[in-house]
PDB file of C-alpha atoms and ligand atoms in Angstrom:
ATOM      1  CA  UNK A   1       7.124 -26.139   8.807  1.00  0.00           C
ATOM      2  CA  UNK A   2       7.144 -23.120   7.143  1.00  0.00           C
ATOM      3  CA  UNK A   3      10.169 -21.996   4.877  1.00  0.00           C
ATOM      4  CA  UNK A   4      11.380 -19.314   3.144  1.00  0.00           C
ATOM      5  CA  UNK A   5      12.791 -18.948  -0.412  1.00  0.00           C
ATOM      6  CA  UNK A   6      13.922 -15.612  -0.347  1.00  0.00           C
ATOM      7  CA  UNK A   7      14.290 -11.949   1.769  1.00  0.00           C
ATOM      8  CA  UNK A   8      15.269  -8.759   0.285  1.00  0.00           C
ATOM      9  CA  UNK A   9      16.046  -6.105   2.505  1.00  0.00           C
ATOM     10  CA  UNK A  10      15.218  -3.474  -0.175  1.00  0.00           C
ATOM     11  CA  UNK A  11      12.622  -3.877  -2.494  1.00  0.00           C
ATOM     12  CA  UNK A  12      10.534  -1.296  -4.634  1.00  0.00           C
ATOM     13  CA  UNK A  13       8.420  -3.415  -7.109  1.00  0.00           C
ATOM     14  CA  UNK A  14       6.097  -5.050  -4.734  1.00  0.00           C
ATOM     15  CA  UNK A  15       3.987  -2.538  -3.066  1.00  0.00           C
ATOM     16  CA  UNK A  16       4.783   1.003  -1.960  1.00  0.00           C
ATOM     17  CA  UNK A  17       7.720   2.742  -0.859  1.00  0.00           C
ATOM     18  CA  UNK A  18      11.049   0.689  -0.057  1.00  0.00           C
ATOM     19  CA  UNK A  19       9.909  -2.983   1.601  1.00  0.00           C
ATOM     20  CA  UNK A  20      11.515  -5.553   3.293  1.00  0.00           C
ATOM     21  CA  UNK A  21      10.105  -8.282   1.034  1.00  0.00           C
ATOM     22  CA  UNK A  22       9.678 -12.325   1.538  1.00  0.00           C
ATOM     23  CA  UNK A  23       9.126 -14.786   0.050  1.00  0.00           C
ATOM     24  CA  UNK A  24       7.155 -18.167   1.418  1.00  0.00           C
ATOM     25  CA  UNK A  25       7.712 -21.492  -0.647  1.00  0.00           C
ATOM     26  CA  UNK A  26       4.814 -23.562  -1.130  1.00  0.00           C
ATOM     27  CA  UNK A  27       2.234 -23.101  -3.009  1.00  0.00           C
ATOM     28  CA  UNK A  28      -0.770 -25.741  -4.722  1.00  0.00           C
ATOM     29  CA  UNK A  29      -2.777 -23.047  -6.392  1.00  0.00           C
ATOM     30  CA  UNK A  30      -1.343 -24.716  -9.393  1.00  0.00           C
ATOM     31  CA  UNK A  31      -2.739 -21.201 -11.636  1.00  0.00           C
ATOM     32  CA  UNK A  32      -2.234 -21.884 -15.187  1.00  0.00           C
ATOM     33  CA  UNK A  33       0.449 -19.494 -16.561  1.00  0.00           C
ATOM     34  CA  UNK A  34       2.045 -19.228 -13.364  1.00  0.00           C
ATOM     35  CA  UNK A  35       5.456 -17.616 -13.794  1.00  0.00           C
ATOM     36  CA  UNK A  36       7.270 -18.662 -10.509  1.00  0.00           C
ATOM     37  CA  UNK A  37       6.228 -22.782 -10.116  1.00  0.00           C
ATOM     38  CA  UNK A  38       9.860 -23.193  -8.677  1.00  0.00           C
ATOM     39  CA  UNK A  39       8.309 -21.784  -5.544  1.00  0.00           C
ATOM     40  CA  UNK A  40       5.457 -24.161  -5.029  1.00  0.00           C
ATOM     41  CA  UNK A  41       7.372 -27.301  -3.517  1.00  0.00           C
ATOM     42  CA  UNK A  42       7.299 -25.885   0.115  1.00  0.00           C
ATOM     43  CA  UNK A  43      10.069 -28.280   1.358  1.00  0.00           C
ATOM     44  CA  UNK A  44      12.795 -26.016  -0.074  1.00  0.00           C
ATOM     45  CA  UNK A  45      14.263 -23.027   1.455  1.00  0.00           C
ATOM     46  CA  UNK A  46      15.060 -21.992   5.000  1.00  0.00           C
ATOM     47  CA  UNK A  47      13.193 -22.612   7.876  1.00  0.00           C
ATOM     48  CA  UNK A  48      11.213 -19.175   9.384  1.00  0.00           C
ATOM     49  CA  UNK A  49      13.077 -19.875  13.018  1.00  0.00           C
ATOM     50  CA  UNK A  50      16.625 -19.635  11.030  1.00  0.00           C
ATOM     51  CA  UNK A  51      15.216 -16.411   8.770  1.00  0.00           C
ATOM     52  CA  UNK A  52      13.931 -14.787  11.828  1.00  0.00           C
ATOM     53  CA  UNK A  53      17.053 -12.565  13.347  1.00  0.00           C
ATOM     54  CA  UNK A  54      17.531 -11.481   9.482  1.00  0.00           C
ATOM     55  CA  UNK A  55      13.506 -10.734   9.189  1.00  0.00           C
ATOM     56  CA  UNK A  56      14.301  -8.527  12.359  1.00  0.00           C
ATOM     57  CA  UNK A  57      17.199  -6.559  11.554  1.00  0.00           C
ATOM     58  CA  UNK A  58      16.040  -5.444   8.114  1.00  0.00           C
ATOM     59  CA  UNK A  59      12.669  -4.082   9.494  1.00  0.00           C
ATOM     60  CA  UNK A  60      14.455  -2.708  12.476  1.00  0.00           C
ATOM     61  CA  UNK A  61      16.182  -0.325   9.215  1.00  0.00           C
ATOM     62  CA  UNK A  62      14.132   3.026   9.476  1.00  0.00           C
ATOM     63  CA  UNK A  63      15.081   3.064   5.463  1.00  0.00           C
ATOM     64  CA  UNK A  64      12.658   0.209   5.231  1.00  0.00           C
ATOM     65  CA  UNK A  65       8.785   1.400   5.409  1.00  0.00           C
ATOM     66  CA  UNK A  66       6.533  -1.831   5.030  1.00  0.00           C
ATOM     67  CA  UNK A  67       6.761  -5.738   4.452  1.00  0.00           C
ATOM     68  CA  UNK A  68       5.507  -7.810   1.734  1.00  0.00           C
ATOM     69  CA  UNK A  69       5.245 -11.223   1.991  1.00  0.00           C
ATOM     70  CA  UNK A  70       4.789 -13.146  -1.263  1.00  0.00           C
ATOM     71  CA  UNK A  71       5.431 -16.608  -2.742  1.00  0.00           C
ATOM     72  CA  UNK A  72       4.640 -19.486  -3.646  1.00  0.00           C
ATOM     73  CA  UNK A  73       1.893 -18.472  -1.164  1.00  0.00           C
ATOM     74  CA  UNK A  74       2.109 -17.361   2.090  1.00  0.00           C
ATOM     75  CA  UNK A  75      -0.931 -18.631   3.168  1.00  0.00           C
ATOM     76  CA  UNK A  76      -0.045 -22.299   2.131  1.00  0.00           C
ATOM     77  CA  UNK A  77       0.461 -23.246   5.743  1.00  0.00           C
ATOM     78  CA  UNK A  78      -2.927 -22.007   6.801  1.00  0.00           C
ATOM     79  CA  UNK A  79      -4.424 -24.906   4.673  1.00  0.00           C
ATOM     80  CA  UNK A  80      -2.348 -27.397   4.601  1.00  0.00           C
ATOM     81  CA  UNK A  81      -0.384 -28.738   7.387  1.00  0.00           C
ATOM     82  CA  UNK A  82       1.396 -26.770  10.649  1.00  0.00           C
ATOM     83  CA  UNK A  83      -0.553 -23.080  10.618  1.00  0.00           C
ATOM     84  CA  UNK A  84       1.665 -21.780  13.684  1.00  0.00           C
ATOM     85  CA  UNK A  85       4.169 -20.370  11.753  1.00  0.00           C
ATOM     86  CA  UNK A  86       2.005 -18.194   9.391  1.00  0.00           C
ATOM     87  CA  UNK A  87       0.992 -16.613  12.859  1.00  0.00           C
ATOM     88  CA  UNK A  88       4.317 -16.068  13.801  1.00  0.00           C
ATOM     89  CA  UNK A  89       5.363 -14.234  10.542  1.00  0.00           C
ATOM     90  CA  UNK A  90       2.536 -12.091  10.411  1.00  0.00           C
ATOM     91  CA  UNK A  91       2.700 -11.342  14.068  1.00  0.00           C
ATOM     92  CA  UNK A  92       6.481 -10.313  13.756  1.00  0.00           C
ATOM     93  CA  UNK A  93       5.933  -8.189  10.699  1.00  0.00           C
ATOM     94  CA  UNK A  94       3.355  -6.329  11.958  1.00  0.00           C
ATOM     95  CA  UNK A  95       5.401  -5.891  15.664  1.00  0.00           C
ATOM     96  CA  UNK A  96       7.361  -3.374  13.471  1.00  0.00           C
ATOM     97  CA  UNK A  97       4.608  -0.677  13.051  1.00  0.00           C
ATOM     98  CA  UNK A  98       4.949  -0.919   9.379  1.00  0.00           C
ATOM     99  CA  UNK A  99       2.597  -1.483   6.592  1.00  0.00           C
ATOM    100  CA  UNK A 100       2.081  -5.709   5.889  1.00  0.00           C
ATOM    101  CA  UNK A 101       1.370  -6.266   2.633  1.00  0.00           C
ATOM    102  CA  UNK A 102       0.446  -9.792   1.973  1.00  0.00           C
ATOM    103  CA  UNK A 103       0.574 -11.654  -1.797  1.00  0.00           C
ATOM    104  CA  UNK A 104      -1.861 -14.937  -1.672  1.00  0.00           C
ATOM    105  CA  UNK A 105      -3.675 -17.047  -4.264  1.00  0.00           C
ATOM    106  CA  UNK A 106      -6.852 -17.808  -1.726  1.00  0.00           C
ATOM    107  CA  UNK A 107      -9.438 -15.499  -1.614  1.00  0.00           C
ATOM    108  CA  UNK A 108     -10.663 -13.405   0.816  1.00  0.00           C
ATOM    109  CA  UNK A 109     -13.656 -15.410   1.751  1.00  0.00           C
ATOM    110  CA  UNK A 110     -12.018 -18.743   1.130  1.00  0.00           C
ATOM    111  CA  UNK A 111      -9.119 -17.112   3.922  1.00  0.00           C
ATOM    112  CA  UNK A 112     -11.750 -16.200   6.110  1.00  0.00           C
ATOM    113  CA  UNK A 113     -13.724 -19.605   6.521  1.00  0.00           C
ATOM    114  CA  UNK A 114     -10.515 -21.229   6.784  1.00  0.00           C
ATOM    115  CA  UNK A 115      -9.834 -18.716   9.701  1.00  0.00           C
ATOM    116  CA  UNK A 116     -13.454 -19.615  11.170  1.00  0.00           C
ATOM    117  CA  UNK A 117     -12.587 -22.691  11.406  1.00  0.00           C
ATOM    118  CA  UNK A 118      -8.913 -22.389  13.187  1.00  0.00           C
ATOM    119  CA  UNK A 119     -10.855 -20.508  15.550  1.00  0.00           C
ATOM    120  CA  UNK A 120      -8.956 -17.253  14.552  1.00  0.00           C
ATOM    121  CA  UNK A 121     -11.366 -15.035  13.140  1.00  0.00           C
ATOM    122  CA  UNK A 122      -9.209 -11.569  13.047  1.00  0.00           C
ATOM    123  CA  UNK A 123      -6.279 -13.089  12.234  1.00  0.00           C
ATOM    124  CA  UNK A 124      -6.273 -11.177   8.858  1.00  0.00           C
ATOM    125  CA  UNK A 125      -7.439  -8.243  10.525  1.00  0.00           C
ATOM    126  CA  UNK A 126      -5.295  -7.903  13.350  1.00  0.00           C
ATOM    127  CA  UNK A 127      -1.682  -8.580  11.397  1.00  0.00           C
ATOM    128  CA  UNK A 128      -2.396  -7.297   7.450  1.00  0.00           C
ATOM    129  CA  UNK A 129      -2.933  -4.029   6.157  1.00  0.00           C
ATOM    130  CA  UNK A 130      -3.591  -5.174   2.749  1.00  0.00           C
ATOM    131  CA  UNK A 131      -4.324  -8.285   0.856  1.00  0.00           C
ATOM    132  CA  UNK A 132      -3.884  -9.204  -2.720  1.00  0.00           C
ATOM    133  CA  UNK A 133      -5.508 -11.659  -3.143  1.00  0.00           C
ATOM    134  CA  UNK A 134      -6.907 -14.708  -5.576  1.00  0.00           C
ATOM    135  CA  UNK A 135      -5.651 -17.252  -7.924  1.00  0.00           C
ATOM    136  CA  UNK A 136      -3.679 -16.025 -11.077  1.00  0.00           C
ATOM    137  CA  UNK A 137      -6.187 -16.284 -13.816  1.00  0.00           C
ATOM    138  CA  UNK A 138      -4.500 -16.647 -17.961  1.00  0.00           C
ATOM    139  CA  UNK A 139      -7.788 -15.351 -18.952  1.00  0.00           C
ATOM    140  CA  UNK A 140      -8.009 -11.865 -17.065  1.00  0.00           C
ATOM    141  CA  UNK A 141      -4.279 -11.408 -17.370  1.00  0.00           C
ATOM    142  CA  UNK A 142      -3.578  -7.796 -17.570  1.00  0.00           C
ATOM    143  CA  UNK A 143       0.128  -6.260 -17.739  1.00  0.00           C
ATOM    144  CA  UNK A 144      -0.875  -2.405 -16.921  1.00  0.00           C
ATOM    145  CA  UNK A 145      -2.531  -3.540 -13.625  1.00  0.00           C
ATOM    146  CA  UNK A 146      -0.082  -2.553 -10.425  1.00  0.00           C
ATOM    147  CA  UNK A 147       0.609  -5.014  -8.139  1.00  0.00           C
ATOM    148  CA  UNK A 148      -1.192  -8.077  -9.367  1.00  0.00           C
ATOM    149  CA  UNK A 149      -1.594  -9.651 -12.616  1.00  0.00           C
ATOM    150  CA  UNK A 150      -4.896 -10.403 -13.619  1.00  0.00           C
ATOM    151  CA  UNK A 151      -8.229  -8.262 -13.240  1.00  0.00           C
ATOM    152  CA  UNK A 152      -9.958 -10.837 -10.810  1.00  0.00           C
ATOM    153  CA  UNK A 153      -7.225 -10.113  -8.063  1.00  0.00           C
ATOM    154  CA  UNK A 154      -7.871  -7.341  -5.717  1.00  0.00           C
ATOM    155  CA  UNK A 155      -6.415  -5.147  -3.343  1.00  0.00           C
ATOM    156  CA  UNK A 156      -7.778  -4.937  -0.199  1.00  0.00           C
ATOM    157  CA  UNK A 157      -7.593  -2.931   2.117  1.00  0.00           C
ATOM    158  CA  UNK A 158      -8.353  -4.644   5.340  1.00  0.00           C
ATOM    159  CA  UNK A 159      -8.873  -2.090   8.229  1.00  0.00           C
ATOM    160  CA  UNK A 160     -11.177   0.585   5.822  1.00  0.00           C
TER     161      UNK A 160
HETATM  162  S1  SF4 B   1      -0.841 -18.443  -6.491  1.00  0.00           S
HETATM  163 FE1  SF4 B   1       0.932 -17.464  -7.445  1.00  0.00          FE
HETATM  164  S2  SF4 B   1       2.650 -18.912  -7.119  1.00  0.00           S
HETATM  165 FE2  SF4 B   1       0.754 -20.020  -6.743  1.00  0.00          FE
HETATM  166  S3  SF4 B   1       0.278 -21.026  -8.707  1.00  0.00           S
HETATM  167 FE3  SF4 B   1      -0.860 -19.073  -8.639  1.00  0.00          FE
HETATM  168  S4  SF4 B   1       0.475 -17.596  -9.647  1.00  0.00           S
HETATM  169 FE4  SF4 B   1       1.738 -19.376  -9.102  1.00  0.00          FE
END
């Protein structure tokens, strides 16, 4: 089961423009340096069914112009355990017509075997605009970058 830690209805730091933001708990990335590990145990927080009418009415808000999702990581679920409910949040961010922005310590390539083999291929595709993504590494760690905090991480744009 999938659970949340925390949504903001307004947020301006991750990503562009005002965004609903959430946050997924759960996450076994383990990066050294990490500087939320209070979000990795993913049996803490709310369940996504309870979070669900309060994901709706804040992207329903025309103020709001895109979602992040962030954790812990968001694609925790997708390798470990019950993957339905990753599904269902990306599919009901993206019903809203607004930019999903999605925060995960997996790469790219690691996300898309792992998508092979679930037999959902465009998942990424079809729900996310743009993916940061890759493990948090001490050793590229750069402060100026935007959005993500080492060099190795990337932004991706997924439908370019
Ligand atoms: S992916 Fe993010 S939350 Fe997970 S260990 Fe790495 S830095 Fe921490």
């Amino acid at each position: 089961m999938l659970n949340i830690l925390e949504i903001k209805q307004y947020d301006v730091i991750n990503g562009p423009g005002i965004r609903c933001s959430i946050w997924v708990a759960g996450c076994n990335n383990h990066c050294e340096g990490c500087w939320s590990k209070h979000t990795w145990n993913p049996n803490q927080g709310r369940p996504l069914k309870e979070c669900i009418p309060e994901i709706k009415n804040y992207l329903n808000n025309p103020k709001v112009t895109g979602v992040s999702i962030l954790g812990g990581d968001p694609f925790y679920h997708l390798f470990n355990g019950d993957y339905n409910d990753v599904v269902t949040l990306l599919m009901l961010c993206h019903s809203y017509n607004k930019p999903v922005w999605v925060w995960t310590g997996y790469t790219k390539e690691e996300i898309d075997k792992r998508l092979q083999e679930l037999r959902m291929p465009n998942l990424l595709t079809a729900f996310v605009d743009v993916l940061i993504d890759g493990r948090f590494d001490i050793t590229k760690k750069d402060m100026n970058l935007k959005w993500r905090g080492s060099s190795n991480q990337r932004i991706i744009e997924l439908n370019k």
